[in-house]
């Protein structure tokens, strides 16, 4: 849904400037489509808000991150055609856009100003990041020096994303005469990110005595979610304007540029709860992944457990119940309450709901395997077979109806390998892949605070895979409140085993958990991608060798 900011306070004249922040979603690789979106948004910002400047996110021409599309031979031609199209579009306002730009044989992550049908400024990002999910040095050269460009009589310094986190770009721009800083961003979401952005911008604006316009991307690309949260800080370090996270639209801000470019303050949005923020990130991730990849619908296995319950809620909220199909696949170990609760949630959410017993399929498999298994004792092989039959059913429905299979594994399970390859891991997108189990429970309570769709006993009963009689997750794993703390220290903070024990955890638990994390890297390499919500998710963030002699004791 598109929304706009408050009504501007004055028209442009006598040192007054109106900037519109275009907090928008772009499709990676669709340069013509993104260019059309920019033109439409710029014209609307000018006609509806009388914008002087419209600021778009980083690399909006290509979408972010374009990854190895930046290596394609036709990139330069496509970008040149897009820039020519923008210059010929008669936009009315000046625009600041993000674009990959080649100069003297090198490719740069650039901010480009187009005003009056001409390119009036080109700034090359000075600090392309190369940590966590970022890999920009693979593609981009480092820019040098500041750029201050005159826009409507105001000297404006340009910076791009990481430049604001480093020492130099803002300082150099101010030294060169900038009275206003515009910062283009494609800053991905993680828990606590907006607070860290605010602390940084408060410091940068106050220390340099300059207002900063921070415009961020919104939407999702594969596992990354971009939450927007565009902001304006004034020269005293005061937050004057904040766009709600995950909102799409055009957000005008008025400036009075006399001794400083002072933004007109606007009411700030309410601070969302942690659970609300994360839930919005998951919804955004599912919506964009399914929609941008052309899936008309999604399908998932609904077990009566909490992981599939939260996954179903996110899917229905993201796509609408008419695009969601839930399938219960009971076996002899499936409890009656699991059947009852799965049906109750499906009915409450209005999704298509089907029940297919896997008993006859299991018996058929075991008949074939009777000879090679003769004389052996039943073990996890038979348990995993149940999961693999369920995976086959879901993938068959996916093939037949063009639905995306959503898997339901959480981060705790992915970490220790409590999952079945080609079974419950079979699918295209894992909604909870970066959500620890203890947080899954909190998200379930949060979703029920909006409307009670998850039966309460799904949340309160002990978690179980129901692959064996009376099975409980904590029969095989430490209690989740302990497990998640150990995983956070080891996976997200790189603590050694000795350091984790020093935090007060049992030596046996720590050794066991670390061993499980290490030996299950091969599973995670074959797992579907999922929404990243932490600073260290499995996927782009954490890349460990499968074959390794490394010991994690100290």
Coordinates of C-alpha atoms in Angstrom, one line a residue:
X1 CA 0.0 0.0 0.0
X2 CA 1.4 3.4 -0.9
X3 CA 1.2 6.2 1.7
X4 CA 2.4 9.7 1.7
X5 CA 3.8 12.0 4.4
X6 CA 2.3 15.1 6.0
X7 CA 1.2 18.0 3.9
X8 CA 4.2 20.3 3.1
X9 CA 4.3 23.6 5.0
X10 CA 5.4 26.0 2.3
X11 CA 6.3 26.3 -1.4
X12 CA 9.8 26.6 -2.8
X13 CA 11.1 30.2 -2.8
X14 CA 13.5 32.4 -0.8
X15 CA 15.7 29.6 0.6
X16 CA 12.9 27.1 0.9
X17 CA 13.4 23.6 -0.4
X18 CA 11.0 20.6 -0.6
X19 CA 12.6 17.2 -0.7
X20 CA 10.5 14.1 -1.3
X21 CA 12.0 10.8 0.0
X22 CA 10.9 8.0 -2.4
X23 CA 10.8 4.9 -0.1
X24 CA 10.1 2.3 -2.7
X25 CA 10.6 -1.3 -3.8
X26 CA 12.5 -2.2 -6.9
X27 CA 12.9 -5.5 -8.8
X28 CA 16.5 -6.6 -9.2
X29 CA 17.6 -6.8 -12.8
X30 CA 14.5 -5.0 -14.2
X31 CA 16.2 -1.9 -15.4
X32 CA 13.4 -0.8 -17.8
X33 CA 10.7 -1.4 -15.1
X34 CA 12.7 0.3 -12.4
X35 CA 13.3 3.3 -14.7
X36 CA 9.5 3.5 -15.3
X37 CA 8.9 3.4 -11.6
X38 CA 11.3 6.3 -11.0
X39 CA 9.7 8.4 -13.7
X40 CA 6.2 7.8 -12.4
X41 CA 7.2 8.5 -8.8
X42 CA 9.2 11.7 -9.7
X43 CA 6.3 13.1 -11.8
X44 CA 3.9 12.3 -9.0
X45 CA 6.2 13.9 -6.4
X46 CA 6.3 17.1 -8.5
X47 CA 2.6 17.3 -9.3
X48 CA 1.2 16.2 -5.9
X49 CA 3.9 17.6 -3.6
X50 CA 5.6 20.3 -5.6
X51 CA 8.9 18.6 -5.0
X52 CA 12.2 20.4 -5.7
X53 CA 14.3 17.2 -5.2
X54 CA 13.2 13.6 -5.2
X55 CA 15.6 11.2 -3.5
X56 CA 15.6 7.5 -4.4
X57 CA 17.4 4.6 -2.8
X58 CA 20.9 3.2 -3.6
X59 CA 21.2 1.3 -6.9
X60 CA 17.4 1.8 -7.6
X61 CA 18.1 1.5 -11.4
X62 CA 19.2 -2.1 -11.0
X63 CA 17.6 -3.0 -7.7
X64 CA 19.8 -4.1 -4.8
X65 CA 21.8 -6.3 -4.6
X66 CA 22.3 -7.0 -8.3
X67 CA 25.2 -9.4 -7.6
X68 CA 26.8 -10.9 -10.7
X69 CA 24.3 -9.1 -13.0
X70 CA 26.9 -6.3 -12.6
X71 CA 29.3 -8.5 -14.6
X72 CA 27.0 -8.9 -17.6
X73 CA 28.4 -7.3 -20.8
X74 CA 25.2 -5.5 -21.6
X75 CA 25.0 -3.7 -18.2
X76 CA 26.6 -0.5 -19.4
X77 CA 24.3 -0.3 -22.4
X78 CA 21.2 -0.9 -20.3
X79 CA 22.2 1.7 -17.7
X80 CA 23.0 4.2 -20.4
X81 CA 19.6 3.7 -22.0
X82 CA 17.9 4.2 -18.6
X83 CA 19.8 7.4 -17.9
X84 CA 18.9 8.8 -21.3
X85 CA 15.3 7.9 -20.7
X86 CA 15.3 9.7 -17.4
X87 CA 16.9 12.8 -18.9
X88 CA 14.2 12.9 -21.6
X89 CA 11.3 12.4 -19.2
X90 CA 10.5 16.1 -18.2
X91 CA 10.2 15.3 -14.6
X92 CA 9.9 18.8 -13.2
X93 CA 11.9 18.1 -10.0
X94 CA 15.5 17.2 -9.7
X95 CA 16.1 13.6 -8.9
X96 CA 18.9 11.8 -7.1
X97 CA 19.2 8.1 -8.1
X98 CA 21.4 5.2 -7.4
X99 CA 23.1 3.6 -10.4
X100 CA 26.1 1.4 -11.3
X101 CA 28.3 3.7 -13.4
X102 CA 31.4 2.9 -15.4
X103 CA 34.2 5.5 -15.5
X104 CA 37.7 5.2 -16.9
X105 CA 37.2 1.4 -17.1
X106 CA 36.1 1.0 -13.5
X107 CA 32.6 0.3 -12.2
X108 CA 31.3 2.5 -9.3
X109 CA 28.3 2.4 -7.1
X110 CA 27.1 5.9 -7.9
X111 CA 24.6 8.6 -7.0
X112 CA 23.5 10.6 -10.0
X113 CA 21.7 14.0 -10.0
X114 CA 19.4 14.6 -13.0
X115 CA 18.0 18.2 -13.2
X116 CA 16.4 19.9 -16.2
X117 CA 17.1 17.0 -18.5
X118 CA 20.8 16.9 -17.7
X119 CA 23.1 14.9 -15.5
X120 CA 24.4 17.7 -13.1
X121 CA 26.3 15.5 -10.7
X122 CA 27.9 12.1 -10.3
X123 CA 29.2 10.8 -7.0
X124 CA 31.1 7.5 -6.6
X125 CA 30.6 5.6 -3.3
X126 CA 33.9 5.7 -1.4
X127 CA 33.4 2.8 1.0
X128 CA 31.8 -0.2 -0.7
X129 CA 31.2 -2.7 2.1
X130 CA 32.6 -6.2 2.2
X131 CA 31.3 -7.8 5.4
X132 CA 28.2 -9.8 6.5
X133 CA 25.8 -9.9 3.5
X134 CA 27.8 -7.3 1.5
X135 CA 30.2 -8.2 -1.3
X136 CA 30.5 -4.9 -3.1
X137 CA 34.3 -5.0 -3.5
X138 CA 33.8 -7.9 -5.9
X139 CA 32.2 -5.4 -8.3
X140 CA 32.9 -1.8 -7.4
X141 CA 35.9 0.4 -7.3
X142 CA 36.3 2.9 -4.4
X143 CA 35.4 6.5 -5.2
X144 CA 37.6 9.3 -4.1
X145 CA 36.7 12.8 -2.9
X146 CA 33.5 14.6 -2.1
X147 CA 30.8 15.9 -4.5
X148 CA 28.8 19.0 -3.6
X149 CA 26.3 20.0 -6.3
X150 CA 24.0 23.0 -6.5
X151 CA 20.4 22.0 -6.5
X152 CA 17.9 24.9 -6.4
X153 CA 20.5 27.2 -5.1
X154 CA 21.5 24.9 -2.2
X155 CA 24.9 23.2 -2.0
X156 CA 24.1 19.5 -1.4
X157 CA 26.7 16.9 -0.5
X158 CA 26.0 13.4 -1.8
X159 CA 26.9 10.1 -0.1
X160 CA 25.9 6.5 -0.6
X161 CA 24.9 4.1 2.3
X162 CA 28.2 2.9 3.9
X163 CA 29.8 6.3 3.4
X164 CA 27.7 7.6 6.2
X165 CA 29.1 4.9 8.6
X166 CA 32.7 5.8 7.8
X167 CA 34.8 8.8 8.6
X168 CA 35.5 11.2 5.7
X169 CA 32.5 11.5 3.3
X170 CA 30.2 13.6 5.4
X171 CA 33.1 15.6 6.8
X172 CA 34.7 16.2 3.4
X173 CA 31.3 17.3 2.0
X174 CA 30.8 19.9 4.7
X175 CA 34.3 21.1 4.3
X176 CA 33.6 21.6 0.6
X177 CA 30.6 23.8 1.5
X178 CA 27.6 21.4 1.7
X179 CA 24.7 22.7 3.7
X180 CA 22.7 19.5 3.3
X181 CA 23.7 15.9 3.0
X182 CA 21.7 13.4 1.0
X183 CA 22.5 9.7 1.7
X184 CA 21.1 7.0 -0.6
X185 CA 20.7 3.6 1.0
X186 CA 19.9 -0.1 0.5
X187 CA 20.4 -1.0 4.1
X188 CA 18.9 -4.4 5.0
X189 CA 16.9 -5.1 8.1
X190 CA 18.0 -6.9 11.2
X191 CA 16.9 -6.8 14.8
X192 CA 17.9 -3.4 16.2
X193 CA 19.2 -2.0 13.0
X194 CA 17.0 1.1 13.0
X195 CA 18.2 2.1 16.5
X196 CA 21.8 1.8 15.3
X197 CA 21.0 3.9 12.3
X198 CA 19.5 6.6 14.4
X199 CA 22.5 6.7 16.8
X200 CA 24.8 7.1 13.8
X201 CA 22.8 9.8 12.1
X202 CA 22.4 11.7 15.4
X203 CA 26.2 11.7 15.8
X204 CA 27.0 12.6 12.2
X205 CA 24.6 15.4 11.9
X206 CA 25.5 16.9 15.3
X207 CA 29.2 16.6 14.9
X208 CA 29.2 18.1 11.4
X209 CA 26.5 20.7 12.1
X210 CA 24.6 19.6 9.0
X211 CA 21.1 18.1 8.2
X212 CA 21.1 14.7 6.7
X213 CA 18.4 13.2 4.5
X214 CA 18.6 9.4 4.8
X215 CA 16.5 7.6 2.2
X216 CA 16.3 3.8 2.4
X217 CA 15.0 1.0 0.2
X218 CA 11.9 -1.0 1.2
X219 CA 10.9 -4.5 0.1
X220 CA 12.8 -7.8 -0.1
X221 CA 15.3 -9.5 -2.4
X222 CA 15.8 -13.2 -1.8
X223 CA 16.8 -13.6 1.9
X224 CA 17.4 -9.8 2.5
X225 CA 14.6 -7.6 3.7
X226 CA 14.8 -3.8 3.4
X227 CA 12.7 -2.0 6.0
X228 CA 12.8 1.6 4.8
X229 CA 12.7 3.8 7.9
X230 CA 13.9 6.8 6.0
X231 CA 14.8 9.7 8.2
X232 CA 15.9 13.4 8.4
X233 CA 18.1 14.7 11.2
X234 CA 18.7 18.4 11.6
X235 CA 22.1 20.0 12.2
X236 CA 21.7 19.8 16.0
X237 CA 21.4 16.0 15.8
X238 CA 17.6 16.0 16.4
X239 CA 15.4 13.5 14.5
X240 CA 13.0 15.7 12.6
X241 CA 11.3 13.2 10.3
X242 CA 11.0 9.4 10.3
X243 CA 9.1 7.4 7.8
X244 CA 7.4 4.2 9.3
X245 CA 9.4 1.1 8.6
X246 CA 8.0 -1.2 5.8
X247 CA 5.8 1.7 4.4
X248 CA 5.9 2.3 0.7
X249 CA 5.4 5.8 -0.8
X250 CA 6.5 9.4 -1.3
X251 CA 7.3 11.4 1.9
X252 CA 7.9 15.2 1.5
X253 CA 10.0 17.2 3.9
X254 CA 10.3 21.0 3.9
X255 CA 13.6 22.8 4.6
X256 CA 14.3 26.4 5.4
X257 CA 17.9 27.0 4.1
X258 CA 19.3 30.2 5.7
X259 CA 22.3 29.7 7.9
X260 CA 21.5 26.0 8.0
X261 CA 19.1 23.8 6.0
X262 CA 16.6 23.3 8.8
X263 CA 13.9 20.6 8.2
X264 CA 10.3 21.2 9.4
X265 CA 9.7 18.7 12.1
X266 CA 6.9 16.1 11.6
X267 CA 5.1 13.9 14.2
X268 CA 7.3 10.7 14.6
X269 CA 5.7 7.2 14.2
X270 CA 5.2 5.1 17.3
X271 CA 8.1 2.7 18.1
X272 CA 7.0 -0.8 17.0
X273 CA 7.5 -3.7 19.4
X274 CA 10.3 -6.2 18.6
X275 CA 7.8 -8.8 17.7
X276 CA 5.8 -6.5 15.4
X277 CA 8.9 -5.4 13.7
X278 CA 10.1 -8.9 13.0
X279 CA 6.7 -10.1 12.0
X280 CA 6.5 -7.3 9.4
X281 CA 9.9 -8.3 8.1
X282 CA 8.8 -11.9 7.6
X283 CA 5.6 -10.8 5.9
X284 CA 7.6 -8.5 3.6
X285 CA 10.1 -11.3 2.8
X286 CA 7.4 -13.8 1.9
X287 CA 5.3 -11.3 -0.1
X288 CA 8.2 -10.1 -2.3
X289 CA 9.8 -13.5 -2.8
X290 CA 6.5 -15.1 -3.9
X291 CA 5.3 -12.2 -6.0
X292 CA 8.5 -11.1 -7.6
X293 CA 9.2 -14.7 -8.7
X294 CA 5.7 -15.1 -10.2
X295 CA 4.2 -17.7 -7.8
X296 CA 0.4 -17.5 -7.8
X297 CA 0.2 -19.4 -4.5
X298 CA 2.1 -21.1 -1.7
X299 CA 1.7 -24.5 -0.1
X300 CA 3.0 -25.7 3.3
X301 CA 2.6 -28.7 5.6
X302 CA 0.5 -27.8 8.6
X303 CA 1.4 -30.2 11.4
X304 CA -0.5 -28.7 14.4
X305 CA 2.9 -27.5 15.7
X306 CA 4.0 -24.0 16.4
X307 CA 6.5 -23.6 13.5
X308 CA 4.0 -24.4 10.8
X309 CA 1.3 -22.4 12.6
X310 CA 3.4 -19.2 12.6
X311 CA 4.5 -19.9 9.0
X312 CA 0.9 -20.2 7.9
X313 CA 0.0 -17.0 9.7
X314 CA 2.8 -15.1 8.0
X315 CA 1.9 -16.5 4.6
X316 CA -1.8 -15.7 4.8
X317 CA -1.0 -12.1 6.0
X318 CA 1.6 -11.7 3.3
X319 CA -0.4 -13.0 0.3
X320 CA -4.0 -13.2 1.4
X321 CA -5.7 -16.5 2.4
X322 CA -6.8 -17.2 -1.2
X323 CA -3.2 -17.7 -2.3
X324 CA -2.3 -20.1 0.6
X325 CA -2.9 -23.9 0.8
X326 CA -2.2 -25.8 4.0
X327 CA -1.8 -29.6 3.9
X328 CA -2.0 -31.8 7.0
X329 CA -0.3 -35.2 6.4
X330 CA -1.1 -37.4 9.5
X331 CA 0.6 -40.6 10.4
X332 CA 0.1 -43.2 13.2
X333 CA 2.1 -41.0 15.6
X334 CA 0.1 -37.8 14.9
X335 CA -1.9 -36.8 17.9
X336 CA -5.6 -36.0 17.7
X337 CA -5.0 -32.5 19.0
X338 CA -2.6 -31.9 16.2
X339 CA -5.3 -32.7 13.7
X340 CA -7.8 -30.6 15.6
X341 CA -5.5 -27.6 16.0
X342 CA -4.3 -27.6 12.4
X343 CA -7.9 -27.6 11.1
X344 CA -8.9 -24.9 13.6
X345 CA -6.2 -22.5 12.4
X346 CA -6.8 -23.2 8.8
X347 CA -10.5 -22.5 9.2
X348 CA -9.7 -19.3 11.3
X349 CA -7.4 -18.0 8.6
X350 CA -9.7 -19.0 5.6
X351 CA -7.0 -20.9 3.7
X352 CA -7.5 -24.0 1.6
X353 CA -7.0 -27.0 3.8
X354 CA -6.5 -30.6 2.8
X355 CA -5.7 -33.8 4.8
X356 CA -3.8 -36.6 3.1
X357 CA -2.7 -39.6 5.3
X358 CA 0.9 -40.8 4.5
X359 CA 0.2 -44.2 6.1
X360 CA -0.4 -46.1 2.7
X361 CA 2.7 -44.4 1.2
X362 CA 4.8 -45.3 4.1
X363 CA 3.7 -48.9 4.1
X364 CA 4.5 -49.1 0.3
X365 CA 8.0 -47.8 0.9
X366 CA 8.6 -50.2 3.8
X367 CA 7.4 -53.0 1.7
X368 CA 10.1 -52.2 -0.9
X369 CA 12.7 -51.8 1.8
X370 CA 11.7 -54.9 3.7
X371 CA 14.5 -57.1 2.2
X372 CA 17.4 -54.7 2.6
X373 CA 16.3 -53.7 6.1
X374 CA 15.8 -57.3 7.2
X375 CA 17.5 -57.9 10.5
X376 CA 18.0 -54.3 11.4
X377 CA 16.4 -52.3 14.2
X378 CA 14.1 -49.3 13.5
X379 CA 15.9 -46.0 14.0
X380 CA 15.8 -42.4 12.6
X381 CA 15.7 -44.0 9.1
X382 CA 12.1 -44.8 9.5
X383 CA 11.4 -41.4 11.1
X384 CA 13.1 -39.6 8.2
X385 CA 11.1 -41.6 5.7
X386 CA 7.9 -40.0 7.1
X387 CA 9.3 -36.5 6.6
X388 CA 10.5 -37.4 3.1
X389 CA 7.1 -38.7 2.1
X390 CA 5.6 -35.4 3.3
X391 CA 8.2 -33.5 1.3
X392 CA 7.3 -35.5 -1.8
X393 CA 3.6 -34.8 -1.5
X394 CA 4.2 -31.0 -1.1
X395 CA 6.7 -30.9 -4.0
X396 CA 4.1 -32.8 -6.2
X397 CA 1.5 -30.2 -5.4
X398 CA 4.0 -27.5 -6.2
X399 CA 4.8 -29.0 -9.6
X400 CA 1.2 -29.6 -10.5
X401 CA -0.2 -26.2 -9.4
X402 CA 2.8 -23.9 -9.7
X403 CA 2.8 -23.2 -5.9
X404 CA 5.9 -22.2 -3.9
X405 CA 6.5 -24.7 -1.1
X406 CA 7.2 -22.9 2.2
X407 CA 9.3 -24.9 4.6
X408 CA 8.8 -24.4 8.3
X409 CA 12.2 -25.0 10.0
X410 CA 13.4 -22.4 12.5
X411 CA 17.0 -21.2 13.1
X412 CA 17.5 -23.5 16.1
X413 CA 16.7 -26.6 14.1
X414 CA 18.7 -25.4 11.1
X415 CA 21.7 -24.8 13.4
X416 CA 21.8 -28.3 14.9
X417 CA 20.5 -30.2 12.0
X418 CA 17.2 -31.1 13.6
X419 CA 15.6 -31.5 10.2
X420 CA 15.4 -34.1 7.3
X421 CA 17.2 -33.5 4.0
X422 CA 14.6 -34.0 1.2
X423 CA 11.9 -34.1 3.8
X424 CA 10.8 -31.2 5.9
X425 CA 13.7 -29.2 4.3
X426 CA 12.2 -29.8 0.8
X427 CA 10.9 -26.5 -0.6
X428 CA 11.6 -23.2 -2.0
X429 CA 11.5 -20.7 0.9
X430 CA 11.9 -21.1 4.7
X431 CA 10.0 -18.3 6.5
X432 CA 11.6 -19.0 9.9
X433 CA 15.1 -19.9 8.8
X434 CA 16.6 -17.0 10.9
X435 CA 14.1 -17.1 13.7
X436 CA 15.2 -18.9 16.9
X437 CA 12.7 -21.2 18.5
X438 CA 12.2 -19.1 21.6
X439 CA 11.3 -16.1 19.3
X440 CA 8.9 -18.3 17.3
X441 CA 6.8 -18.6 20.5
X442 CA 6.9 -14.8 21.0
X443 CA 5.8 -14.2 17.4
X444 CA 2.9 -16.6 17.9
X445 CA 1.6 -14.7 20.9
X446 CA 2.1 -11.4 19.0
X447 CA 0.1 -12.7 16.0
X448 CA -2.7 -13.8 18.3
X449 CA -2.8 -10.3 19.9
X450 CA -3.9 -9.0 16.5
X451 CA -6.6 -11.7 16.1
X452 CA -6.7 -15.1 17.7
X453 CA -5.9 -17.5 14.8
X454 CA -3.4 -19.9 16.4
X455 CA -5.0 -22.3 18.9
X456 CA -3.4 -21.6 22.3
X457 CA -2.4 -25.1 23.0
X458 CA -0.3 -25.1 19.8
X459 CA 1.8 -22.5 21.7
X460 CA 1.7 -24.1 25.1
X461 CA 2.2 -27.8 24.4
X462 CA 5.8 -29.2 24.3
X463 CA 7.2 -29.1 20.7
X464 CA 7.4 -32.5 18.9
X465 CA 8.2 -33.7 15.4
X466 CA 5.7 -36.5 16.0
X467 CA 7.9 -39.0 14.2
X468 CA 7.9 -41.6 17.0
X469 CA 5.6 -42.4 20.0
X470 CA 5.6 -39.7 22.7
X471 CA 8.5 -37.9 21.0
X472 CA 9.5 -34.4 22.3
X473 CA 12.1 -32.1 20.8
X474 CA 13.9 -31.7 24.1
X475 CA 14.4 -35.5 24.2
X476 CA 17.1 -34.9 21.5
X477 CA 18.1 -31.3 22.3
X478 CA 18.8 -29.1 25.3
X479 CA 15.9 -26.9 26.5
X480 CA 15.2 -24.3 23.8
X481 CA 15.9 -21.4 26.2
X482 CA 19.4 -22.8 26.8
X483 CA 20.0 -24.0 23.2
X484 CA 19.1 -20.6 21.7
X485 CA 21.5 -18.8 24.1
X486 CA 24.4 -21.1 23.2
X487 CA 23.6 -20.8 19.5
X488 CA 23.5 -17.0 19.7
X489 CA 27.0 -17.0 21.3
X490 CA 28.5 -19.5 18.9
X491 CA 26.7 -18.7 15.6
X492 CA 26.1 -15.0 15.8
X493 CA 28.9 -13.8 18.0
X494 CA 31.7 -16.4 17.2
X495 CA 32.3 -17.4 20.9
X496 CA 34.5 -20.4 21.3
X497 CA 33.4 -23.4 23.4
X498 CA 35.5 -22.3 26.3
X499 CA 34.1 -18.8 26.2
X500 CA 30.5 -20.1 26.1
X501 CA 31.2 -22.3 29.1
X502 CA 32.7 -19.3 30.9
X503 CA 29.3 -17.6 30.4
X504 CA 27.8 -20.2 32.8
X505 CA 26.7 -23.0 30.4
X506 CA 27.2 -26.7 31.0
X507 CA 30.3 -28.1 29.3
X508 CA 28.5 -31.1 27.9
X509 CA 25.6 -29.1 26.5
X510 CA 28.1 -26.6 24.8
X511 CA 30.2 -29.4 23.3
X512 CA 27.2 -31.2 22.0
X513 CA 25.6 -28.1 20.5
X514 CA 28.8 -26.9 18.8
X515 CA 29.4 -30.4 17.4
X516 CA 25.9 -30.5 16.0
X517 CA 26.3 -27.0 14.4
X518 CA 29.6 -28.0 12.8
X519 CA 28.7 -31.4 11.4
X520 CA 25.4 -30.1 9.9
X521 CA 26.9 -27.5 7.6
X522 CA 26.2 -29.9 4.7
X523 CA 22.5 -29.8 5.4
X524 CA 22.4 -26.0 5.6
X525 CA 24.1 -25.8 2.2
X526 CA 21.1 -27.7 0.7
X527 CA 18.4 -25.8 2.6
X528 CA 16.1 -23.3 1.0
X529 CA 16.8 -19.6 1.5
X530 CA 14.8 -17.7 4.1
X531 CA 14.2 -14.3 5.6
X532 CA 17.2 -12.8 7.4
X533 CA 16.4 -11.0 10.6
X534 CA 19.6 -11.2 12.6
X535 CA 23.0 -9.8 12.1
X536 CA 24.3 -13.4 11.4
X537 CA 22.0 -15.6 9.5
X538 CA 22.7 -18.9 7.7
X539 CA 23.4 -18.1 4.1
X540 CA 25.1 -15.0 2.8
X541 CA 26.3 -14.1 6.4
X542 CA 27.9 -17.3 7.6
X543 CA 30.0 -19.3 5.2
X544 CA 31.8 -22.2 6.8
X545 CA 33.5 -25.2 5.0
X546 CA 31.7 -28.5 5.0
X547 CA 35.0 -30.5 5.1
X548 CA 37.0 -29.1 8.0
X549 CA 39.4 -30.2 10.8
X550 CA 38.8 -27.0 12.8
X551 CA 38.2 -27.5 16.5
X552 CA 36.1 -25.0 18.3
X553 CA 37.4 -25.4 21.9
X554 CA 39.1 -22.0 22.2

